[in-house]
């Protein structure tokens, strides 16, 4: 039972992460893969504040999310100058740089990780209460993103993603939108990280590396980029799938690389065969359109 | 007449390729200027310089006496520069009407705070902007396509939507890049009528076009560009009478 509840907590956290990543990548078309670093910033900041300054856990969680939001400028400001593939590289640099710092500071626990983080709630039904909390948070995340991308603001986001230059030439300020999308998306990732830290009481730097970027990317692509329910479907599938594989009883030497192989295979398969993901309609793919094989085909056809 | 856009001593080069070589030009209130010249003459580059897609190396650009050459593109658009693009550049995952709504001068959907706290003002805006967009689509003869995806319409229809889109912002200056490409028949007359009406309303219009008979039909003054230079200015008749210019136009890329 405890195991199932723990998996459900992970699903909830991944729903928040994938949904917020989708806001930036899918809807915004902003090719940043640094999303896990804001997850890390939320987790570490909240954990450290609670450990060293004895700040009450609920407050430290909010502060952690706030810090992640503010530090999102680290990616949103470069995105004003570079876009597309260049932003991918800039964001990887940002992610690995901060991770390197965390890995080498004593007070963050360095490579060994941050331990003895105070938990948010205790008691016999602690996991159940936490599952309910994370479910509410995940629902709010999905609804918040759905609200942001509908109506007048959503129209502006879509237009910016479609053609930033034409968008600017119509008098629209793309800079503001990028900063807001990164701030909200990264703040949500920070919140997810802080919640994670105060449930598992332990975080390590390796949880927030490129592998996590790939996992989140897979969730968004498989579920459906720039759709409301896609990241949710993707997060549920790709959290339970690796758990299910562990029951096959394969040796660790096969298990460990297997996850990475599954993720990359899924991303490539979906970008080629179904860029709109499992839940997307006939036209979809959002910000990932540019990467998808069908878009390449369309561009070739239109050029002829 | 007073100048709406004034370009002074404008220079721009990319490596060895000069796209603007000491360009001096002005577009006056109510005037339709035709901009012609062979491919690579710098016509679209001039539009890119004026609208802010690329920064100039030297020189200045004024919009109604405000110096704009250092302003970002969106800022120039807000104070009165509107342009279309050679390859239409529709927002491809959006409907025709949404393409137009984005272009309103003060688009409230840019700020989440305003969406949260100024709901009533937003509703009023939306109604007003939608009415304006529908009226413009009627003027270019595409009101029935309002809810279709812009990208699914023909090239000529997209050109007309691009024109309507620039008119959403009541800009003082319209820069139209090949508005007639792919446009035929009835639509041809429609575009000529709309451009004339906008000029009569006091806007300055500059049109880049390869279709010389269209330039003859519509422009008050024609400017001939070659290798980034403004070589001549006058009526189409005056320009075509100059055999040197016609040689450059038709054989400019392989001078004998």
Coordinates of C-alpha atoms in Angstrom, one line a residue:
Chain A
X1 CA 0.0 0.0 0.0
X2 CA 2.8 2.4 1.0
X3 CA 4.5 1.5 -2.3
X4 CA 1.4 2.4 -4.3
X5 CA 1.0 5.7 -2.4
X6 CA 4.6 6.6 -3.1
X7 CA 4.2 5.9 -6.8
X8 CA 1.1 8.1 -6.7
X9 CA 3.1 10.9 -5.1
X10 CA 5.7 10.6 -7.9
X11 CA 2.9 10.7 -10.5
X12 CA 1.5 13.9 -9.0
X13 CA 4.9 15.5 -8.9
X14 CA 5.6 14.5 -12.5
X15 CA 2.2 15.8 -13.6
X16 CA 3.2 19.2 -12.2
X17 CA 6.6 19.0 -13.9
X18 CA 5.3 17.9 -17.2
X19 CA 2.5 20.4 -17.2
X20 CA 4.7 23.3 -16.4
X21 CA 7.3 22.1 -18.9
X22 CA 4.6 21.9 -21.5
X23 CA 3.7 25.6 -20.9
X24 CA 7.3 26.6 -21.8
X25 CA 8.1 24.1 -24.4
X26 CA 4.8 23.0 -25.9
X27 CA 2.8 26.2 -25.8
X28 CA 5.6 28.8 -25.7
X29 CA 7.8 27.0 -28.2
X30 CA 10.7 28.0 -26.0
X31 CA 13.3 25.2 -26.5
X32 CA 14.7 25.0 -23.0
X33 CA 15.6 21.7 -21.5
X34 CA 16.7 23.1 -18.2
X35 CA 13.4 22.5 -16.5
X36 CA 14.7 20.0 -13.9
X37 CA 17.1 22.6 -12.6
X38 CA 14.2 24.6 -11.3
X39 CA 12.8 21.4 -9.8
X40 CA 16.2 21.1 -8.1
X41 CA 16.3 24.8 -7.0
X42 CA 12.9 24.4 -5.4
X43 CA 13.9 21.2 -3.6
X44 CA 17.3 22.4 -2.4
X45 CA 16.3 25.9 -1.4
X46 CA 13.2 24.8 0.5
X47 CA 15.1 21.9 2.1
X48 CA 18.1 24.1 3.2
X49 CA 15.8 26.8 4.6
X50 CA 13.9 24.3 6.7
X51 CA 17.1 22.6 7.9
X52 CA 19.3 25.6 8.7
X53 CA 16.9 28.4 9.4
X54 CA 14.1 26.2 10.9
X55 CA 11.6 28.0 8.7
X56 CA 8.2 26.2 8.9
X57 CA 8.0 23.7 6.1
X58 CA 4.9 25.1 4.3
X59 CA 6.5 28.5 4.2
X60 CA 9.9 27.1 3.0
X61 CA 8.1 25.3 0.2
X62 CA 6.6 28.6 -1.0
X63 CA 9.9 30.4 -0.7
X64 CA 11.6 27.6 -2.7
X65 CA 9.0 27.9 -5.5
X66 CA 9.5 31.7 -5.4
X67 CA 13.3 31.4 -5.7
X68 CA 12.9 29.0 -8.7
X69 CA 10.6 31.6 -10.2
X70 CA 13.1 34.4 -9.8
X71 CA 16.1 32.3 -11.0
X72 CA 14.1 31.5 -14.2
X73 CA 15.5 34.8 -15.5
X74 CA 18.7 32.8 -15.9
X75 CA 17.0 31.1 -18.9
X76 CA 14.4 33.6 -20.0
X77 CA 16.9 36.4 -20.5
X78 CA 19.1 34.4 -22.8
X79 CA 16.0 33.3 -24.6
X80 CA 15.4 36.9 -25.7
X81 CA 18.5 36.8 -27.8
X82 CA 18.8 33.2 -28.8
X83 CA 16.1 30.7 -29.8
X84 CA 15.6 27.3 -31.2
X85 CA 18.6 25.0 -31.1
X86 CA 20.8 27.7 -29.6
X87 CA 18.4 28.0 -26.6
X88 CA 18.6 24.3 -26.1
X89 CA 22.4 24.6 -25.7
X90 CA 22.2 27.7 -23.5
X91 CA 19.7 26.0 -21.2
X92 CA 21.8 22.9 -20.9
X93 CA 24.7 25.1 -19.9
X94 CA 22.6 26.8 -17.3
X95 CA 21.3 23.4 -16.0
X96 CA 24.7 21.7 -15.8
X97 CA 26.4 24.8 -14.4
X98 CA 24.1 25.0 -11.4
X99 CA 24.1 21.3 -10.9
X100 CA 27.9 21.4 -10.8
X101 CA 27.7 24.1 -8.1
X102 CA 25.3 21.9 -6.1
X103 CA 27.5 18.9 -6.6
X104 CA 30.5 20.7 -5.1
X105 CA 29.1 22.7 -2.2
X106 CA 29.4 21.2 1.3
X107 CA 26.2 22.8 2.7
X108 CA 24.1 21.3 -0.1
X109 CA 25.5 17.9 0.8
X110 CA 27.5 17.8 -2.5
X111 CA 27.3 14.6 -4.5
X112 CA 26.0 12.6 -1.5
X113 CA 22.8 14.7 -1.5
X114 CA 20.8 16.6 1.0
X115 CA 19.6 14.5 3.8
X116 CA 17.4 14.8 6.9
X117 CA 15.0 17.3 5.3
X118 CA 12.1 17.9 7.6
X119 CA 8.9 16.3 6.2
X120 CA 5.8 18.3 5.6
X121 CA 3.5 16.0 7.5
X122 CA 3.7 13.1 9.8
X123 CA 1.4 10.5 11.3
X124 CA 0.1 7.1 10.3
X125 CA -1.7 8.2 7.2
X126 CA 1.1 10.6 6.1
X127 CA 1.4 9.3 2.6
X128 CA -2.3 9.3 2.0
X129 CA -2.6 12.9 3.1
X130 CA 0.3 13.8 0.9
X131 CA -1.2 12.0 -2.1
X132 CA -4.3 14.1 -1.6
X133 CA -2.3 17.3 -1.3
X134 CA -0.2 16.6 -4.4
X135 CA -3.4 15.7 -6.3
X136 CA -4.9 19.1 -5.5
X137 CA -1.6 20.8 -6.5
X138 CA -1.4 18.8 -9.8
X139 CA -5.1 19.7 -10.6
X140 CA -4.3 23.4 -9.9
X141 CA -1.3 23.2 -12.1
X142 CA -3.3 21.7 -15.0
X143 CA -6.1 24.2 -14.6
X144 CA -3.7 27.2 -14.3
X145 CA -1.9 26.3 -17.5
X146 CA -5.2 25.6 -19.2
X147 CA -6.4 29.1 -18.1
X148 CA -3.2 30.8 -19.2
X149 CA -3.3 29.3 -22.7
X150 CA -6.9 30.0 -23.5
X151 CA -8.4 33.3 -24.6
X152 CA -6.5 36.5 -25.4
X153 CA -3.2 35.6 -23.7
X154 CA -3.2 32.1 -25.3
X155 CA -3.7 33.7 -28.7
X156 CA -0.7 35.8 -28.1
X157 CA 1.4 32.8 -27.0
X158 CA 0.3 30.8 -30.1
X159 CA 1.1 33.7 -32.4
X160 CA 4.5 34.2 -30.8
X161 CA 5.3 30.5 -31.1
X162 CA 4.1 30.4 -34.8
X163 CA 6.2 33.4 -35.9
X164 CA 8.0 35.6 -33.4
X165 CA 9.1 38.1 -36.0
X166 CA 5.7 38.6 -37.5
X167 CA 4.3 38.8 -34.0
X168 CA 6.7 41.6 -33.0
X169 CA 6.1 43.4 -36.3
X170 CA 2.4 43.7 -35.3
X171 CA 3.4 45.6 -32.1
X172 CA 3.4 42.7 -29.7
X173 CA 6.1 42.4 -27.1
X174 CA 7.4 38.8 -27.2
X175 CA 9.9 39.5 -24.4
X176 CA 7.2 39.9 -21.7
X177 CA 5.5 36.8 -22.7
X178 CA 8.7 34.7 -22.6
X179 CA 9.6 36.0 -19.2
X180 CA 6.2 35.3 -17.8
X181 CA 6.0 31.8 -19.2
X182 CA 9.4 30.9 -17.9
X183 CA 8.6 32.4 -14.5
X184 CA 5.3 30.6 -14.1
X185 CA 6.6 27.3 -15.5
X186 CA 9.8 27.4 -13.4
X187 CA 7.9 28.4 -10.3
X188 CA 5.6 25.4 -10.7
X189 CA 8.7 23.1 -11.1
X190 CA 10.2 24.7 -8.0
X191 CA 7.0 23.9 -6.1
X192 CA 7.1 20.3 -7.3
X193 CA 10.7 20.1 -6.1
X194 CA 10.0 21.5 -2.7
X195 CA 7.1 19.1 -2.2
X196 CA 9.3 16.2 -3.3
X197 CA 12.0 17.2 -0.8
X198 CA 9.7 17.4 2.1
X199 CA 8.1 14.1 1.3
X200 CA 11.1 11.9 0.6
X201 CA 13.4 14.0 3.0
X202 CA 16.3 13.3 0.7
X203 CA 17.5 14.7 -2.6
X204 CA 20.6 14.2 -4.7
X205 CA 22.0 16.2 -7.6
X206 CA 21.8 13.3 -10.0
X207 CA 18.0 13.4 -9.9
X208 CA 18.0 16.7 -11.7
X209 CA 20.3 16.1 -14.7
X210 CA 19.9 15.6 -18.4
X211 CA 18.2 12.2 -17.8
X212 CA 15.3 14.0 -16.0
X213 CA 15.2 16.5 -18.9
X214 CA 14.8 13.6 -21.3
X215 CA 12.1 12.0 -19.1
X216 CA 10.1 15.2 -18.9
X217 CA 10.5 15.8 -22.7
X218 CA 9.2 12.2 -23.2
X219 CA 6.2 12.8 -21.1
X220 CA 5.3 16.0 -23.0
X221 CA 5.9 14.5 -26.4
X222 CA 4.2 11.2 -25.8
X223 CA 1.2 12.8 -24.1
X224 CA 0.9 15.6 -26.6
X225 CA 2.7 18.9 -26.6
X226 CA 0.5 22.0 -26.4
X227 CA -2.5 20.1 -25.1
X228 CA -4.1 20.3 -21.7
X229 CA -4.3 16.6 -20.9
X230 CA -1.2 15.4 -22.8
X231 CA 1.4 16.0 -20.1
X232 CA -0.9 14.4 -17.5
X233 CA -1.3 11.3 -19.6
X234 CA 2.4 11.3 -20.4
X235 CA 3.4 11.7 -16.7
X236 CA 1.1 8.9 -15.6
X237 CA 2.3 6.5 -18.3
X238 CA 6.0 7.3 -18.0
X239 CA 6.0 7.1 -14.2
X240 CA 4.2 3.8 -14.0
X241 CA 6.0 2.2 -16.9
X242 CA 9.5 2.1 -15.3
X243 CA 7.9 0.9 -12.1
X244 CA 6.2 -1.9 -14.0
X245 CA 9.5 -2.9 -15.6
X246 CA 11.1 -3.3 -12.2
X247 CA 8.7 -6.2 -11.6
X248 CA 10.2 -8.1 -14.5
X249 CA 13.2 -8.9 -12.3
X250 CA 15.8 -8.0 -14.8
X251 CA 19.4 -7.6 -13.7
X252 CA 20.5 -4.0 -12.8
X253 CA 23.0 -3.9 -15.6
X254 CA 20.1 -4.1 -18.1
X255 CA 17.5 -2.2 -16.0
X256 CA 19.5 1.0 -15.7
X257 CA 20.1 1.7 -19.3
X258 CA 16.8 0.3 -20.4
X259 CA 14.9 3.4 -19.1
X260 CA 17.0 5.7 -21.1
X261 CA 16.5 3.6 -24.2
X262 CA 12.8 3.5 -23.7
X263 CA 12.6 7.3 -23.4
X264 CA 14.6 8.2 -26.4
X265 CA 12.9 5.6 -28.5
X266 CA 9.5 6.9 -27.6
X267 CA 10.5 10.5 -28.3
X268 CA 11.9 9.6 -31.7
X269 CA 8.9 7.4 -32.5
X270 CA 6.4 10.0 -31.6
X271 CA 8.1 12.9 -33.3
X272 CA 8.1 10.8 -36.5
X273 CA 4.8 9.0 -36.3
X274 CA 2.6 11.1 -34.1
X275 CA 4.0 14.6 -33.3
X276 CA 0.7 15.6 -31.7
X277 CA 1.1 12.9 -29.1
X278 CA -1.5 10.6 -27.7
X279 CA -4.1 13.2 -26.9
X280 CA -3.4 15.8 -29.6
X281 CA -5.8 16.6 -32.5
X282 CA -5.0 16.5 -36.2
X283 CA -2.9 19.7 -35.9
X284 CA -0.6 19.7 -33.0
X285 CA 2.8 19.4 -31.7
X286 CA 3.0 22.9 -30.4
X287 CA 6.5 24.1 -30.0
X288 CA 7.8 20.7 -31.0
X289 CA 6.4 21.0 -34.5
X290 CA 9.7 22.3 -35.7
X291 CA 11.4 19.2 -34.6
X292 CA 8.9 16.7 -35.9
X293 CA 9.3 14.8 -39.1
X294 CA 5.9 15.7 -40.4
X295 CA 6.8 19.4 -40.1
X296 CA 9.9 18.8 -42.1
X297 CA 7.7 17.1 -44.7
X298 CA 5.3 20.0 -44.7
X299 CA 8.0 22.5 -45.1
X300 CA 9.4 20.6 -48.0
X301 CA 6.0 20.4 -49.7
X302 CA 5.3 24.1 -49.1
X303 CA 8.6 25.1 -50.6
X304 CA 7.8 23.3 -53.8
Chain B
X1 CA 1.8 67.1 -47.4
X2 CA 4.0 66.1 -44.5
X3 CA 6.4 63.2 -44.3
X4 CA 5.2 60.3 -42.2
X5 CA 8.4 58.3 -42.7
X6 CA 11.7 59.9 -43.4
X7 CA 14.9 57.8 -44.1
X8 CA 18.2 59.7 -44.1
X9 CA 21.6 58.5 -45.2
X10 CA 20.7 54.9 -44.4
X11 CA 23.5 52.3 -44.8
X12 CA 23.4 48.6 -44.4
X13 CA 25.6 45.9 -45.6
X14 CA 26.0 42.2 -44.9
X15 CA 29.7 41.4 -45.4
X16 CA 30.3 42.5 -48.9
X17 CA 26.7 42.8 -50.0
X18 CA 25.3 46.3 -49.7
X19 CA 21.6 46.4 -49.3
X20 CA 21.2 50.0 -48.4
X21 CA 23.7 52.5 -49.8
X22 CA 23.1 56.1 -48.6
X23 CA 19.3 55.8 -49.0
X24 CA 17.3 59.0 -48.6
X25 CA 13.5 58.7 -48.9
X26 CA 10.3 59.9 -47.5
X27 CA 6.7 58.7 -47.6
X28 CA 4.2 61.5 -47.3
X29 CA 0.7 61.6 -45.9
X30 CA -1.8 60.2 -48.4
X31 CA 0.9 59.2 -50.8
X32 CA 1.3 55.8 -52.4
X33 CA 4.9 55.1 -53.3
X34 CA 5.8 52.2 -55.6
X35 CA 9.2 50.7 -54.9
X36 CA 10.6 48.8 -57.9
X37 CA 13.9 47.2 -58.9
X38 CA 15.4 43.9 -59.8
X39 CA 15.8 41.0 -57.3
X40 CA 18.4 41.8 -54.8
X41 CA 18.0 45.6 -55.2
X42 CA 17.4 46.0 -51.5
X43 CA 13.6 46.7 -51.6
X44 CA 12.7 44.1 -48.9
X45 CA 15.8 45.0 -46.9
X46 CA 14.6 48.6 -46.9
X47 CA 11.3 47.4 -45.4
X48 CA 13.3 45.3 -42.9
X49 CA 15.4 48.3 -41.9
X50 CA 12.4 50.6 -41.5
X51 CA 10.3 48.1 -39.6
X52 CA 13.2 47.1 -37.3
X53 CA 13.8 43.5 -38.4
X54 CA 17.5 44.4 -39.0
X55 CA 19.4 47.4 -37.5
X56 CA 21.0 49.9 -39.8
X57 CA 24.8 50.4 -39.9
X58 CA 24.4 54.1 -40.2
X59 CA 21.7 56.7 -40.9
X60 CA 18.5 57.5 -39.3
X61 CA 14.8 56.7 -39.7
X62 CA 12.0 59.0 -38.5
X63 CA 8.4 58.2 -38.0
X64 CA 6.4 61.4 -37.7
X65 CA 9.5 63.2 -36.4
X66 CA 10.3 60.5 -33.8
X67 CA 13.6 58.9 -34.4
X68 CA 12.9 55.2 -34.5
X69 CA 16.0 53.4 -35.8
X70 CA 17.1 52.3 -32.4
X71 CA 13.7 51.2 -31.2
X72 CA 12.7 47.5 -31.0
X73 CA 10.4 46.2 -33.7
X74 CA 7.3 46.0 -31.6
X75 CA 7.7 49.5 -30.4
X76 CA 7.9 50.9 -33.9
X77 CA 4.8 48.9 -34.8
X78 CA 2.9 50.4 -31.8
X79 CA 3.7 53.9 -32.8
X80 CA 2.5 53.5 -36.4
X81 CA 4.5 51.2 -38.7
X82 CA 2.7 48.3 -40.2
X83 CA 4.1 45.9 -42.7
X84 CA 3.2 42.8 -44.7
X85 CA 5.6 40.1 -45.8
X86 CA 6.6 38.6 -49.1
X87 CA 5.7 35.1 -47.9
X88 CA 2.6 36.1 -46.0
X89 CA 3.7 34.8 -42.6
X90 CA 0.3 33.8 -41.3
X91 CA 0.1 32.5 -37.8
X92 CA -0.4 29.0 -39.0
X93 CA -2.1 27.3 -36.2
X94 CA -4.7 30.1 -35.9
X95 CA -7.9 31.0 -37.6
X96 CA -8.2 34.0 -39.9
X97 CA -10.0 36.2 -37.4
X98 CA -7.4 35.3 -34.7
X99 CA -4.7 36.4 -37.0
X100 CA -6.3 39.8 -37.2
X101 CA -7.2 40.1 -33.5
X102 CA -3.5 39.8 -32.6
X103 CA -2.7 42.9 -34.6
X104 CA -4.9 45.4 -32.8
X105 CA -3.0 48.4 -31.6
X106 CA -3.4 47.9 -27.9
X107 CA -3.9 44.2 -27.5
X108 CA -4.9 43.6 -23.9
X109 CA -4.1 39.9 -24.1
X110 CA -0.5 40.6 -23.7
X111 CA -0.7 41.1 -19.9
X112 CA -1.9 38.3 -17.6
X113 CA -2.6 40.9 -14.9
X114 CA -4.9 42.8 -17.1
X115 CA -6.7 39.6 -18.0
X116 CA -7.2 38.9 -14.3
X117 CA -8.2 42.3 -13.1
X118 CA -9.8 44.1 -16.0
X119 CA -12.3 41.6 -17.3
X120 CA -14.9 44.1 -18.2
X121 CA -12.6 46.3 -20.2
X122 CA -11.4 43.2 -21.9
X123 CA -14.8 42.1 -23.0
X124 CA -15.5 45.6 -24.4
X125 CA -12.1 45.4 -26.3
X126 CA -12.8 42.0 -27.6
X127 CA -16.2 43.0 -29.1
X128 CA -14.8 46.2 -30.6
X129 CA -11.8 44.4 -32.1
X130 CA -13.9 41.6 -33.5
X131 CA -16.2 44.0 -35.2
X132 CA -13.3 45.8 -36.7
X133 CA -11.7 42.6 -37.9
X134 CA -14.9 41.4 -39.5
X135 CA -15.4 44.7 -41.2
X136 CA -11.8 44.5 -42.6
X137 CA -12.3 41.0 -43.8
X138 CA -15.4 42.2 -45.6
X139 CA -13.4 44.9 -47.2
X140 CA -10.9 42.4 -48.6
X141 CA -13.7 40.0 -49.5
X142 CA -12.9 37.2 -47.1
X143 CA -15.4 37.5 -44.3
X144 CA -16.8 34.1 -45.1
X145 CA -13.3 32.6 -44.4
X146 CA -13.2 34.1 -40.9
X147 CA -13.1 30.9 -38.9
X148 CA -10.9 28.9 -41.3
X149 CA -7.3 28.3 -40.6
X150 CA -5.3 31.0 -42.3
X151 CA -2.7 28.6 -43.6
X152 CA -5.3 26.5 -45.4
X153 CA -6.3 29.4 -47.7
X154 CA -4.7 30.1 -51.1
X155 CA -1.6 32.2 -51.3
X156 CA -3.5 35.1 -52.8
X157 CA -6.1 34.9 -50.0
X158 CA -3.4 34.9 -47.4
X159 CA -1.9 38.0 -49.1
X160 CA -5.3 39.7 -48.6
X161 CA -5.5 38.6 -45.0
X162 CA -2.0 40.0 -44.4
X163 CA -3.2 43.3 -45.8
X164 CA -6.2 43.3 -43.5
X165 CA -4.0 42.3 -40.6
X166 CA -1.8 45.4 -41.1
X167 CA -4.9 47.6 -41.1
X168 CA -6.0 46.5 -37.7
X169 CA -3.6 48.8 -36.0
X170 CA -4.5 52.1 -37.7
X171 CA -0.8 52.6 -38.5
X172 CA 0.3 55.8 -40.1
X173 CA 2.5 54.0 -42.5
X174 CA 1.9 50.8 -44.4
X175 CA 4.8 48.9 -46.0
X176 CA 3.3 46.3 -48.3
X177 CA 5.7 43.7 -49.7
X178 CA 4.4 42.3 -53.0
X179 CA 0.7 42.5 -52.0
X180 CA -0.3 41.3 -55.5
X181 CA 1.7 38.1 -55.7
X182 CA -0.7 35.3 -56.4
X183 CA -3.7 37.6 -56.5
X184 CA -6.0 37.6 -59.6
X185 CA -9.3 38.9 -61.0
X186 CA -11.8 40.4 -58.6
X187 CA -9.3 40.4 -55.7
X188 CA -6.9 42.5 -57.7
X189 CA -9.5 45.3 -57.9
X190 CA -10.3 44.8 -54.2
X191 CA -6.7 45.3 -53.1
X192 CA -6.2 48.4 -55.3
X193 CA -9.4 49.9 -53.9
X194 CA -8.4 49.1 -50.3
X195 CA -4.9 50.6 -50.7
X196 CA -6.3 53.7 -52.3
X197 CA -8.9 54.2 -49.5
X198 CA -6.2 53.8 -46.9
X199 CA -4.0 56.4 -48.6
X200 CA -7.0 58.8 -48.8
X201 CA -7.5 58.3 -45.0
X202 CA -4.1 60.0 -44.6
X203 CA -1.7 57.0 -44.4
X204 CA 1.6 56.8 -46.2
X205 CA 1.8 53.6 -48.2
X206 CA 4.8 52.1 -49.8
X207 CA 4.4 49.1 -52.1
X208 CA 7.1 46.7 -53.3
X209 CA 5.9 45.0 -56.4
X210 CA 7.2 43.2 -59.5
X211 CA 3.9 43.7 -61.3
X212 CA 4.7 47.0 -63.1
X213 CA 1.2 47.6 -64.4
X214 CA -0.1 47.4 -60.8
X215 CA 2.5 50.0 -59.8
X216 CA 1.4 52.1 -62.7
X217 CA -2.2 51.7 -61.6
X218 CA -1.7 52.6 -58.0
X219 CA 1.3 54.7 -57.2
X220 CA 1.6 58.4 -57.1
X221 CA 5.4 58.2 -57.3
X222 CA 7.7 55.3 -58.1
X223 CA 11.2 54.8 -56.7
X224 CA 13.7 52.7 -58.5
X225 CA 16.3 50.8 -56.4
X226 CA 19.4 49.0 -57.6
X227 CA 22.2 47.5 -55.5
X228 CA 21.0 49.2 -52.4
X229 CA 20.9 52.6 -54.0
X230 CA 17.9 54.8 -54.9
X231 CA 18.6 55.5 -58.6
X232 CA 15.6 57.4 -59.7
X233 CA 12.2 58.6 -58.6
X234 CA 9.2 59.7 -60.7
X235 CA 6.2 58.2 -62.5
X236 CA 6.4 54.8 -64.0
X237 CA 6.3 56.3 -67.5
X238 CA 9.3 58.5 -66.7
X239 CA 11.2 55.5 -65.3
X240 CA 10.5 53.1 -68.2
X241 CA 11.4 55.8 -70.7
X242 CA 15.0 55.7 -69.2
X243 CA 16.6 52.9 -71.2
X244 CA 19.4 52.6 -68.6
X245 CA 16.9 51.7 -65.9
X246 CA 15.0 49.2 -68.0
X247 CA 18.4 47.6 -68.8
X248 CA 19.2 47.3 -65.2
X249 CA 15.7 46.0 -64.3
X250 CA 15.7 43.3 -66.9
X251 CA 19.3 42.5 -67.3
X252 CA 20.8 44.0 -64.1
X253 CA 22.2 40.8 -62.9
X254 CA 24.3 40.2 -66.0
X255 CA 25.6 43.7 -67.1
X256 CA 27.2 43.6 -70.5

